[in-house]
């Protein structure tokens, strides 16, 4: 029997569906030796989630591989640069409580772990960790861009990702897929899924179009999880007992003045029952309150968001989005793999959803199954990798909550309850009380959040580490000192050389 994979059907046209279509079609053209045809079907009546504005630096590679120029991307998607996240009010909730998780790793991260050296320097009055080990937080403070207008596309002086308009982003990908990459686009509702005797999907039934046959199916139907959940019945693993937020209320607001500065970091500001995201695009801000409905009411949550925004929010409508934190128990069944919200979702605290879509699609593109014979081993690999990713991302998100010293509301107190903390995170925190995180703590490759990210959050949150009991790192003190001084020098040079974020965005949008 000839079971070569020739036809790929993607169900769903949100960011997940279009990223998958674009990456596969760009890498495996239908006319090549191993070519495949890509069809994407999306419903006109079931909308996309339409949020998801924070990305990771991986998006630069994704866009480059798809063949979209960075200038075109900025112009089409109302995009801005993202250099990290600033967390305000997470430690004590008192004035001045703020730290960065920048995208740059600490200085000389491949040669030296600066964490213990920074802790030794601290005698009460030193520079905070993020500013001591890297210059990017200072760029964010000053409202500067990570590159200048003459720097090549997709290259930066500092590492960067993007903030973008999710609806415009999906539209750009759709246009590129249809016009440049030969993706077949069907607008229709899928009403049924056809399986053969072995349990493989052979086609999806669409209301008007009839049967769409295929050899390999990608479920990008968002929370509906039409294939992986509804058809295959793969259970959902709920982690609402660890991550307590279960709702978001979102609101897009204009700037007060059109030349107001554009933040180049996601601002995440802690509130009584959750936190508010604030993402600056060139023409507007995207904001939302992620909250626990066990700790506040929907009306109070909306009032909190409006109070945070002030007069710019007056008369504008909010949108409420329920959040069910968790993921599928398996992500790939037979000849069907789930990508995007159908795969799982966690609160957007570190903007990991689009990055996980890119990770899934990288796997699919690199290891595109040629026939049914390889489906089962590939499914095992993919499932093991994603089980790991979800567990570790849950740990990392919980880290932001569990280290708080806030006592003021039940939400923050409940978040510290050890019963809500995954065992592995508890064990790591015990170790990190004596030895700051290092590469040895993260042997899995690739690791979504590795030791630099943990260091930024642990030190930002003021985690106490008793070095005397654990670390003996003194031999590299001279190198560490040179690294701290190099950071200072780079900071001065970058502050003098780089344009304001707003000025660079204006230049890219006008001149390219
Ligand atoms: P959707 O956008 O929901 O698309 C589903 C698609 O499936 C639609 O096209 C729909 O028409 C189609 N469909 C469904 N059923 C059928 C059917 N029966 N027949 C045909 N078509 C069907 N991610 C980040 O990376 N960064 C962030 O900052 C971020 N912030 C977020 C904030 C919030 C409040 C939420 C809820 C999510 C956030 N995300 C973020 C996640 C991000 O929005 C999603 O991961 C991303 O948009 C991908 O969504 P999707 O394509 O999987 O699903």
Coordinates of C-alpha atoms and ligand atoms in Angstrom, one line a residue:
X1 CA 0.0 0.0 0.0
X2 CA 1.3 3.4 -0.9
X3 CA 0.9 5.5 2.3
X4 CA 3.3 8.4 1.4
X5 CA 2.3 11.6 3.1
X6 CA 1.4 14.0 0.2
X7 CA -1.5 16.0 1.5
X8 CA -1.4 17.9 4.8
X9 CA -4.6 19.4 6.1
X10 CA -4.5 22.0 8.8
X11 CA -7.8 22.7 10.6
X12 CA -7.9 26.2 12.1
X13 CA -6.8 29.6 10.9
X14 CA -5.6 31.4 14.0
X15 CA -1.9 32.1 14.6
X16 CA -1.2 28.4 15.1
X17 CA -2.8 27.3 11.8
X18 CA -1.1 30.0 9.7
X19 CA 2.3 29.6 11.3
X20 CA 2.1 25.9 10.7
X21 CA 0.9 26.4 7.1
X22 CA 3.6 29.0 6.3
X23 CA 6.5 27.0 7.8
X24 CA 5.5 23.7 6.2
X25 CA 4.7 25.2 2.8
X26 CA 8.0 27.3 2.7
X27 CA 10.1 24.2 3.6
X28 CA 8.3 21.5 1.6
X29 CA 7.1 23.0 -1.7
X30 CA 4.6 20.9 -3.6
X31 CA 6.8 20.7 -6.6
X32 CA 9.9 19.3 -4.9
X33 CA 10.9 15.6 -4.6
X34 CA 9.5 15.3 -1.1
X35 CA 6.9 18.0 -1.8
X36 CA 3.6 18.1 -0.1
X37 CA 0.4 20.1 -0.6
X38 CA -0.9 22.1 2.3
X39 CA -4.6 22.9 2.8
X40 CA -5.9 25.1 5.6
X41 CA -9.5 25.1 6.5
X42 CA -11.0 27.7 8.9
X43 CA -14.5 28.6 10.0
X44 CA -15.9 32.0 9.2
X45 CA -18.4 31.6 12.1
X46 CA -16.0 30.4 14.8
X47 CA -13.6 33.3 15.4
X48 CA -9.9 33.2 16.4
X49 CA -8.9 34.1 19.9
X50 CA -7.5 37.3 18.5
X51 CA -5.1 38.0 21.4
X52 CA -1.4 37.0 21.9
X53 CA 0.7 40.0 21.4
X54 CA 4.0 39.1 23.1
X55 CA 6.5 36.9 21.3
X56 CA 10.0 35.4 21.8
X57 CA 13.2 36.0 19.8
X58 CA 12.5 32.7 18.0
X59 CA 9.9 34.7 16.0
X60 CA 12.8 36.3 14.1
X61 CA 13.9 32.9 12.7
X62 CA 10.3 31.9 12.0
X63 CA 9.6 35.0 9.9
X64 CA 12.9 34.6 8.1
X65 CA 12.3 31.0 7.3
X66 CA 8.8 31.8 6.0
X67 CA 10.3 34.5 3.8
X68 CA 8.7 37.6 5.2
X69 CA 10.9 40.7 5.4
X70 CA 11.1 42.4 8.9
X71 CA 10.1 45.7 7.4
X72 CA 7.0 44.3 5.9
X73 CA 6.2 42.5 9.2
X74 CA 6.5 45.8 11.2
X75 CA 4.3 47.7 8.7
X76 CA 1.6 45.0 8.4
X77 CA 1.3 44.0 12.0
X78 CA 1.6 47.3 13.9
X79 CA 4.6 45.6 15.5
X80 CA 7.1 47.0 18.1
X81 CA 10.3 45.6 19.6
X82 CA 10.2 43.6 22.8
X83 CA 13.3 43.3 25.0
X84 CA 11.9 41.4 27.9
X85 CA 9.4 41.9 30.8
X86 CA 9.2 44.2 33.7
X87 CA 7.5 42.8 36.8
X88 CA 6.1 45.5 39.1
X89 CA 4.6 44.8 42.5
X90 CA 5.3 41.1 42.6
X91 CA 7.6 41.0 45.6
X92 CA 6.1 43.3 48.2
X93 CA 3.5 45.3 46.3
X94 CA 5.1 48.5 47.7
X95 CA 6.5 51.4 45.8
X96 CA 9.8 50.7 44.0
X97 CA 9.1 47.0 43.8
X98 CA 10.1 46.2 40.2
X99 CA 12.5 43.9 38.3
X100 CA 13.3 42.9 34.8
X101 CA 13.5 39.6 33.0
X102 CA 15.4 40.8 29.9
X103 CA 16.0 38.7 26.7
X104 CA 19.7 39.0 26.8
X105 CA 21.4 36.3 28.9
X106 CA 23.8 37.4 31.6
X107 CA 27.2 38.6 30.5
X108 CA 29.6 35.8 29.3
X109 CA 27.0 33.2 30.2
X110 CA 28.8 30.5 28.3
X111 CA 32.0 31.1 30.3
X112 CA 30.9 32.0 33.8
X113 CA 27.8 31.8 36.1
X114 CA 27.7 35.3 37.6
X115 CA 24.9 34.6 40.0
X116 CA 27.1 33.7 43.1
X117 CA 29.5 36.5 42.3
X118 CA 26.7 39.0 42.2
X119 CA 25.3 37.7 45.5
X120 CA 28.8 38.1 47.1
X121 CA 28.9 41.7 45.9
X122 CA 25.6 42.4 47.6
X123 CA 26.1 44.1 51.0
X124 CA 22.8 45.8 50.9
X125 CA 23.4 48.6 48.3
X126 CA 24.5 47.0 45.1
X127 CA 23.0 47.1 41.6
X128 CA 20.1 44.7 41.1
X129 CA 20.9 41.5 39.3
X130 CA 19.5 42.3 35.8
X131 CA 21.3 45.6 35.6
X132 CA 24.5 44.2 37.0
X133 CA 24.9 41.4 34.5
X134 CA 23.5 42.9 31.3
X135 CA 22.8 46.2 29.7
X136 CA 19.3 45.5 28.3
X137 CA 17.3 46.6 31.3
X138 CA 18.9 50.0 31.1
X139 CA 17.8 50.3 27.5
X140 CA 14.2 49.5 28.6
X141 CA 14.5 52.1 31.4
X142 CA 15.6 54.7 28.9
X143 CA 12.9 53.8 26.3
X144 CA 15.6 52.9 23.7
X145 CA 15.4 50.4 20.8
X146 CA 17.6 47.2 20.7
X147 CA 19.1 48.3 17.3
X148 CA 19.6 51.3 15.0
X149 CA 18.0 51.9 11.7
X150 CA 21.1 50.9 9.8
X151 CA 21.3 47.5 11.4
X152 CA 20.4 44.6 9.1
X153 CA 17.0 43.0 9.3
X154 CA 16.6 40.4 12.1
X155 CA 19.9 41.5 13.8
X156 CA 20.1 43.5 17.0
X157 CA 22.7 45.0 19.3
X158 CA 20.5 43.5 22.1
X159 CA 18.4 40.4 21.8
X160 CA 14.8 41.2 20.8
X161 CA 11.4 39.7 20.1
X162 CA 8.2 41.6 19.0
X163 CA 5.0 42.9 20.3
X164 CA 2.4 42.7 17.6
X165 CA -1.3 42.9 16.7
X166 CA -2.4 39.3 16.7
X167 CA -5.3 39.8 14.2
X168 CA -3.0 41.6 11.7
X169 CA -0.3 39.0 12.2
X170 CA -2.6 36.1 11.2
X171 CA -3.8 38.2 8.2
X172 CA -0.2 38.8 7.0
X173 CA 0.6 35.1 7.3
X174 CA -2.6 34.2 5.5
X175 CA -1.9 36.5 2.6
X176 CA 1.7 35.2 2.3
X177 CA 0.6 31.6 2.4
X178 CA -2.0 32.0 -0.3
X179 CA -0.1 34.4 -2.6
X180 CA 3.5 33.2 -2.2
X181 CA 3.5 29.7 -0.8
X182 CA 0.7 27.9 -2.7
X183 CA -1.4 27.0 0.4
X184 CA -4.9 26.0 -0.5
X185 CA -7.4 28.0 1.7
X186 CA -10.9 26.7 2.4
X187 CA -13.4 28.7 4.4
X188 CA -15.9 26.3 5.9
X189 CA -17.0 24.6 9.2
X190 CA -15.7 21.2 9.9
X191 CA -18.6 19.1 11.1
X192 CA -17.1 15.6 11.3
X193 CA -13.8 13.7 11.2
X194 CA -13.4 10.4 9.3
X195 CA -11.2 7.7 10.7
X196 CA -10.2 4.4 9.0
X197 CA -10.2 1.0 10.8
X198 CA -6.7 1.6 12.2
X199 CA -7.9 4.9 13.8
X200 CA -6.0 7.2 11.3
X201 CA -7.8 10.3 10.1
X202 CA -8.5 10.1 6.4
X203 CA -10.5 13.3 6.0
X204 CA -12.5 16.0 7.6
X205 CA -16.1 16.7 6.6
X206 CA -16.9 20.3 5.9
X207 CA -20.4 21.7 5.8
X208 CA -20.3 23.1 2.3
X209 CA -17.1 21.7 0.8
X210 CA -17.7 18.1 1.7
X211 CA -14.8 15.7 2.5
X212 CA -11.3 17.1 2.6
X213 CA -9.0 14.1 2.4
X214 CA -5.4 14.1 3.7
X215 CA -2.5 12.0 4.9
X216 CA -1.5 14.1 7.9
X217 CA -3.7 16.4 10.0
X218 CA -2.8 19.3 12.2
X219 CA -5.4 20.3 14.8
X220 CA -5.2 24.1 15.2
X221 CA -8.8 24.5 16.2
X222 CA -8.0 26.4 19.4
X223 CA -9.8 25.6 22.7
X224 CA -12.3 23.4 20.7
X225 CA -9.5 20.8 20.1
X226 CA -11.7 19.2 17.5
X227 CA -9.4 16.4 16.5
X228 CA -7.2 15.7 19.5
X229 CA -9.9 16.3 22.1
X230 CA -13.3 15.7 20.5
X231 CA -12.3 13.0 18.0
X232 CA -9.5 11.1 19.8
X233 CA -10.7 11.9 23.3
X234 CA -7.2 12.6 24.6
X235 CA -7.8 13.9 28.2
X236 CA -7.1 17.5 29.3
X237 CA -4.6 17.8 32.1
X238 CA -5.9 20.7 34.2
X239 CA -3.3 22.7 36.3
X240 CA -5.6 25.2 37.8
X241 CA -4.6 24.0 41.2
X242 CA -1.0 25.4 40.6
X243 CA -1.8 28.4 38.4
X244 CA -4.8 30.0 40.1
X245 CA -5.8 32.6 37.4
X246 CA -8.8 31.4 35.4
X247 CA -10.0 34.5 33.6
X248 CA -8.7 37.5 31.7
X249 CA -10.4 40.8 30.9
X250 CA -8.8 42.6 27.9
X251 CA -8.9 46.1 26.6
X252 CA -7.0 48.0 23.9
X253 CA -6.4 51.6 24.5
X254 CA -5.0 54.5 22.4
X255 CA -2.0 56.6 23.5
X256 CA -2.9 59.9 25.1
X257 CA -0.6 61.6 22.5
X258 CA 0.4 59.9 19.3
X259 CA 4.1 60.5 20.0
X260 CA 4.0 59.0 23.5
X261 CA 7.0 56.6 24.2
X262 CA 6.4 53.0 23.3
X263 CA 7.6 50.6 26.0
X264 CA 9.9 47.9 24.6
X265 CA 9.2 45.6 27.5
X266 CA 5.9 43.9 28.5
X267 CA 4.8 45.5 31.7
X268 CA 3.3 43.0 34.1
X269 CA 1.9 44.7 37.1
X270 CA 0.7 42.7 40.1
X271 CA -2.8 43.3 41.4
X272 CA -4.9 42.0 44.3
X273 CA -6.0 38.8 42.5
X274 CA -3.6 38.5 39.5
X275 CA -1.7 40.8 37.2
X276 CA -2.1 43.2 34.4
X277 CA -0.3 42.9 31.1
X278 CA 0.5 46.1 29.2
X279 CA 2.0 45.8 25.7
X280 CA 2.9 48.9 23.7
X281 CA 2.4 48.9 19.9
X282 CA 3.1 51.9 17.8
X283 CA -0.6 53.0 17.5
X284 CA -2.1 51.6 20.7
X285 CA -1.6 49.6 23.9
X286 CA -2.9 46.1 24.4
X287 CA -3.8 45.5 28.1
X288 CA -5.6 42.9 30.2
X289 CA -6.0 41.7 33.7
X290 CA -5.4 38.0 34.3
X291 CA -7.2 37.1 37.5
X292 CA -8.5 34.4 39.7
X293 CA -12.3 34.4 39.9
X294 CA -12.0 32.7 43.3
X295 CA -10.3 35.8 44.6
X296 CA -12.2 38.6 42.8
X297 CA -15.4 39.1 40.9
X298 CA -15.5 39.8 37.2
X299 CA -16.9 43.3 37.8
X300 CA -14.1 44.1 40.3
X301 CA -11.6 42.8 37.9
X302 CA -12.8 45.1 35.2
X303 CA -12.9 48.0 37.6
X304 CA -9.3 47.2 38.5
X305 CA -8.2 47.3 34.9
X306 CA -10.0 50.6 34.3
X307 CA -8.4 52.1 37.4
X308 CA -5.0 51.0 36.2
X309 CA -5.6 52.6 32.7
X310 CA -7.3 55.8 33.8
X311 CA -9.2 58.2 31.5
X312 CA -7.9 56.6 28.2
X313 CA -10.1 53.6 28.9
X314 CA -13.3 55.6 29.3
X315 CA -16.1 54.5 26.9
X316 CA -14.1 51.6 25.6
X317 CA -15.5 48.0 25.8
X318 CA -13.6 45.2 27.5
X319 CA -13.6 41.6 26.5
X320 CA -13.6 38.7 29.0
X321 CA -11.7 35.5 28.1
X322 CA -12.0 32.4 30.4
X323 CA -8.7 30.7 30.9
X324 CA -8.4 27.0 31.5
X325 CA -4.8 26.3 32.4
X326 CA -3.5 23.0 31.3
X327 CA -2.7 20.8 28.3
X328 CA -3.6 17.6 26.6
X329 CA -2.2 14.4 28.0
X330 CA -0.8 13.6 24.6
X331 CA -0.4 15.9 21.6
X332 CA 0.1 13.6 18.7
X333 CA -2.2 10.6 18.0
X334 CA -1.8 8.4 14.9
X335 CA -1.5 10.9 12.0
X336 CA -2.8 13.9 13.8
X337 CA -0.9 16.5 15.9
X338 CA -2.3 19.4 17.9
X339 CA -0.6 22.8 17.8
X340 CA -1.5 26.0 19.6
X341 CA -4.4 26.3 22.0
X342 CA -5.6 22.8 21.0
X343 CA -2.3 21.5 22.4
X344 CA -2.6 23.5 25.7
X345 CA -2.6 26.9 27.3
X346 CA -1.2 28.6 30.4
X347 CA -1.7 32.2 31.5
X348 CA 0.4 34.5 29.3
X349 CA 2.8 35.6 32.0
X350 CA 6.0 34.8 30.0
X351 CA 4.3 34.9 26.5
X352 CA 5.2 31.2 25.9
X353 CA 2.3 30.2 23.7
X354 CA 3.4 31.5 20.3
X355 CA 6.9 30.2 21.1
X356 CA 5.5 26.7 21.8
X357 CA 3.7 26.9 18.5
X358 CA 7.0 27.6 16.8
X359 CA 8.7 24.8 18.7
X360 CA 6.0 22.3 17.6
X361 CA 6.1 23.5 14.0
X362 CA 9.9 23.3 13.9
X363 CA 9.6 19.7 14.9
X364 CA 7.0 19.0 12.3
X365 CA 8.9 20.7 9.5
X366 CA 12.3 19.0 10.4
X367 CA 10.8 15.6 10.9
X368 CA 7.8 15.7 8.5
X369 CA 6.6 12.1 8.5
X370 CA 7.0 10.6 5.0
X371 CA 4.7 7.7 5.7
X372 CA 2.5 6.0 8.3
X373 CA 5.4 3.8 9.3
X374 CA 7.2 6.6 11.2
X375 CA 4.1 8.1 12.8
X376 CA 4.3 6.1 16.0
X377 CA 7.9 6.8 16.9
X378 CA 7.6 10.4 16.0
X379 CA 4.5 10.7 18.1
X380 CA 6.4 9.2 21.1
X381 CA 9.2 11.7 20.6
X382 CA 6.9 14.7 20.2
X383 CA 4.7 13.7 23.1
X384 CA 7.7 13.2 25.4
X385 CA 9.1 16.6 24.4
X386 CA 5.9 18.5 25.0
X387 CA 5.1 16.7 28.2
X388 CA 8.4 18.0 29.4
X389 CA 7.9 21.5 28.0
X390 CA 4.5 21.9 29.7
X391 CA 5.7 20.7 33.1
X392 CA 8.8 23.0 33.1
X393 CA 6.8 26.0 31.9
X394 CA 4.3 25.4 34.7
X395 CA 7.2 25.4 37.1
X396 CA 8.6 28.6 35.8
X397 CA 5.3 30.5 35.8
X398 CA 4.7 29.3 39.4
X399 CA 8.1 30.5 40.4
X400 CA 6.9 34.1 39.8
X401 CA 4.2 33.6 42.4
X402 CA 5.7 31.3 45.0
X403 CA 8.6 33.7 45.9
X404 CA 6.3 36.7 46.7
X405 CA 6.5 38.2 50.2
X406 CA 3.0 39.8 49.7
X407 CA 0.6 39.1 52.5
X408 CA -2.0 41.7 51.6
X409 CA -4.5 39.5 49.8
X410 CA -5.6 35.8 49.8
X411 CA -4.5 35.4 46.2
X412 CA -0.9 36.0 47.0
X413 CA -1.0 34.0 50.3
X414 CA -2.7 31.1 48.5
X415 CA -0.1 31.1 45.8
X416 CA 2.6 30.4 48.4
X417 CA 0.8 27.4 49.8
X418 CA 3.2 24.4 49.2
X419 CA 0.3 22.3 48.2
X420 CA 0.0 24.5 45.0
X421 CA 3.7 24.1 44.1
X422 CA 4.9 21.3 41.9
X423 CA 7.3 18.9 43.7
X424 CA 10.2 19.4 41.3
X425 CA 10.0 23.2 41.8
X426 CA 10.0 22.7 45.6
X427 CA 13.0 20.5 45.3
X428 CA 14.9 23.0 43.1
X429 CA 14.1 25.9 45.4
X430 CA 15.6 23.9 48.3
X431 CA 18.8 23.4 46.3
X432 CA 18.8 27.0 45.2
X433 CA 18.7 28.2 48.8
X434 CA 22.4 27.2 48.8
X435 CA 23.5 27.2 45.1
X436 CA 22.1 29.6 42.5
X437 CA 20.7 28.0 39.4
X438 CA 23.2 26.9 36.8
X439 CA 23.3 24.8 33.6
X440 CA 23.5 21.6 35.6
X441 CA 20.0 22.2 36.8
X442 CA 18.7 22.1 33.2
X443 CA 20.2 19.0 31.4
X444 CA 17.2 18.6 29.0
X445 CA 17.8 20.0 25.5
X446 CA 16.2 22.2 24.4
X447 CA 14.9 23.8 27.5
X448 CA 12.3 26.5 27.2
X449 CA 13.3 28.4 30.3
X450 CA 16.8 27.7 31.4
X451 CA 19.1 28.9 34.2
X452 CA 19.4 32.6 33.0
X453 CA 15.6 33.0 33.1
X454 CA 15.5 31.4 36.6
X455 CA 18.3 33.6 37.8
X456 CA 16.5 36.8 36.6
X457 CA 13.3 35.9 38.4
X458 CA 14.9 34.4 41.6
X459 CA 17.2 37.4 42.1
X460 CA 14.5 39.8 41.0
X461 CA 12.1 38.4 43.6
X462 CA 14.8 38.7 46.3
X463 CA 15.1 35.0 46.9
X464 CA 17.5 34.4 49.7
X465 CA 20.5 32.2 48.9
X466 CA 22.9 31.2 51.7
X467 CA 26.1 30.8 49.7
X468 CA 28.2 29.9 52.8
X469 CA 26.4 26.5 53.0
X470 CA 26.7 25.6 49.3
X471 CA 28.9 27.4 46.8
X472 CA 32.6 27.7 46.8
X473 CA 32.9 29.8 43.7
X474 CA 35.8 32.2 44.4
X475 CA 38.4 31.1 41.8
X476 CA 36.7 33.1 39.0
X477 CA 36.3 36.3 41.0
X478 CA 38.6 38.3 38.7
X479 CA 36.7 37.2 35.6
X480 CA 33.4 38.0 37.3
X481 CA 34.7 41.5 38.2
X482 CA 35.7 42.0 34.5
X483 CA 32.2 40.9 33.4
X484 CA 30.5 43.4 35.8
X485 CA 32.8 46.2 34.4
X486 CA 32.1 45.1 30.8
X487 CA 28.4 45.4 31.5
X488 CA 28.8 48.9 32.7
X489 CA 30.9 49.9 29.6
X490 CA 28.4 48.3 27.2
X491 CA 25.5 50.0 29.0
X492 CA 27.2 53.4 28.6
X493 CA 27.9 52.8 24.9
X494 CA 24.5 51.4 24.1
X495 CA 22.7 54.3 25.9
X496 CA 24.8 56.8 23.8
X497 CA 24.3 55.0 20.5
X498 CA 20.8 53.7 20.2
X499 CA 17.7 55.6 19.1
X500 CA 14.5 55.9 21.1
X501 CA 12.1 53.0 20.5
X502 CA 9.4 55.3 19.1
X503 CA 11.9 57.0 16.7
X504 CA 13.1 53.6 15.3
X505 CA 9.6 52.4 14.9
X506 CA 8.7 55.6 13.0
X507 CA 11.7 55.2 10.8
X508 CA 11.0 51.5 10.0
X509 CA 7.4 52.2 9.2
X510 CA 8.2 55.2 7.0
X511 CA 11.6 54.4 5.4
X512 CA 12.1 50.6 5.9
Ligands
LIG1 P1 -7.5 30.3 17.7 O1 -6.9 31.7 17.5 O2 -8.6 30.1 18.7 O3 -7.9 29.7 16.3 C1 -8.7 28.6 16.2 C2 -9.1 28.4 14.7 O4 -9.8 27.2 14.6 C3 -10.0 29.5 14.2 O5 -9.6 29.9 12.9 C4 -11.4 28.8 14.0 O6 -12.2 29.4 13.0 C5 -10.9 27.4 13.8 N1 -11.9 26.4 14.1 C6 -12.4 26.0 15.3 N2 -13.3 25.0 15.1 C7 -13.5 24.9 13.8 C8 -14.3 24.0 13.0 N3 -15.2 23.2 13.6 N4 -14.2 24.1 11.7 C9 -13.3 25.0 11.1 N5 -12.5 25.7 11.8 C10 -12.6 25.7 13.1 N6 0.4 34.0 23.4 C11 1.6 34.5 23.3 O7 2.6 33.9 22.7 N7 1.9 35.7 23.8 C12 1.0 36.4 24.5 O8 1.2 37.5 24.9 C13 -0.3 35.8 24.6 N8 -1.3 36.4 25.3 C14 -2.5 35.8 25.5 C15 -3.5 36.4 26.3 C16 -4.7 35.8 26.5 C17 -5.8 36.4 27.4 C18 -5.0 34.5 25.8 C19 -6.3 33.8 26.0 C20 -4.0 34.0 25.0 C21 -2.8 34.6 24.9 N9 -1.8 34.0 24.1 C22 -0.6 34.6 24.0 C23 -2.0 32.7 23.4 C24 -2.2 33.0 21.9 O9 -3.3 33.9 21.7 C25 -2.6 31.7 21.1 O10 -1.6 30.7 21.5 C26 -2.5 31.9 19.7 O11 -3.3 33.0 19.2 C27 -2.8 30.7 18.9 O12 -4.2 30.4 18.9 P2 -4.8 29.2 18.0 O13 -4.4 29.5 16.6 O14 -4.3 28.0 18.6 O15 -6.3 29.3 18.2

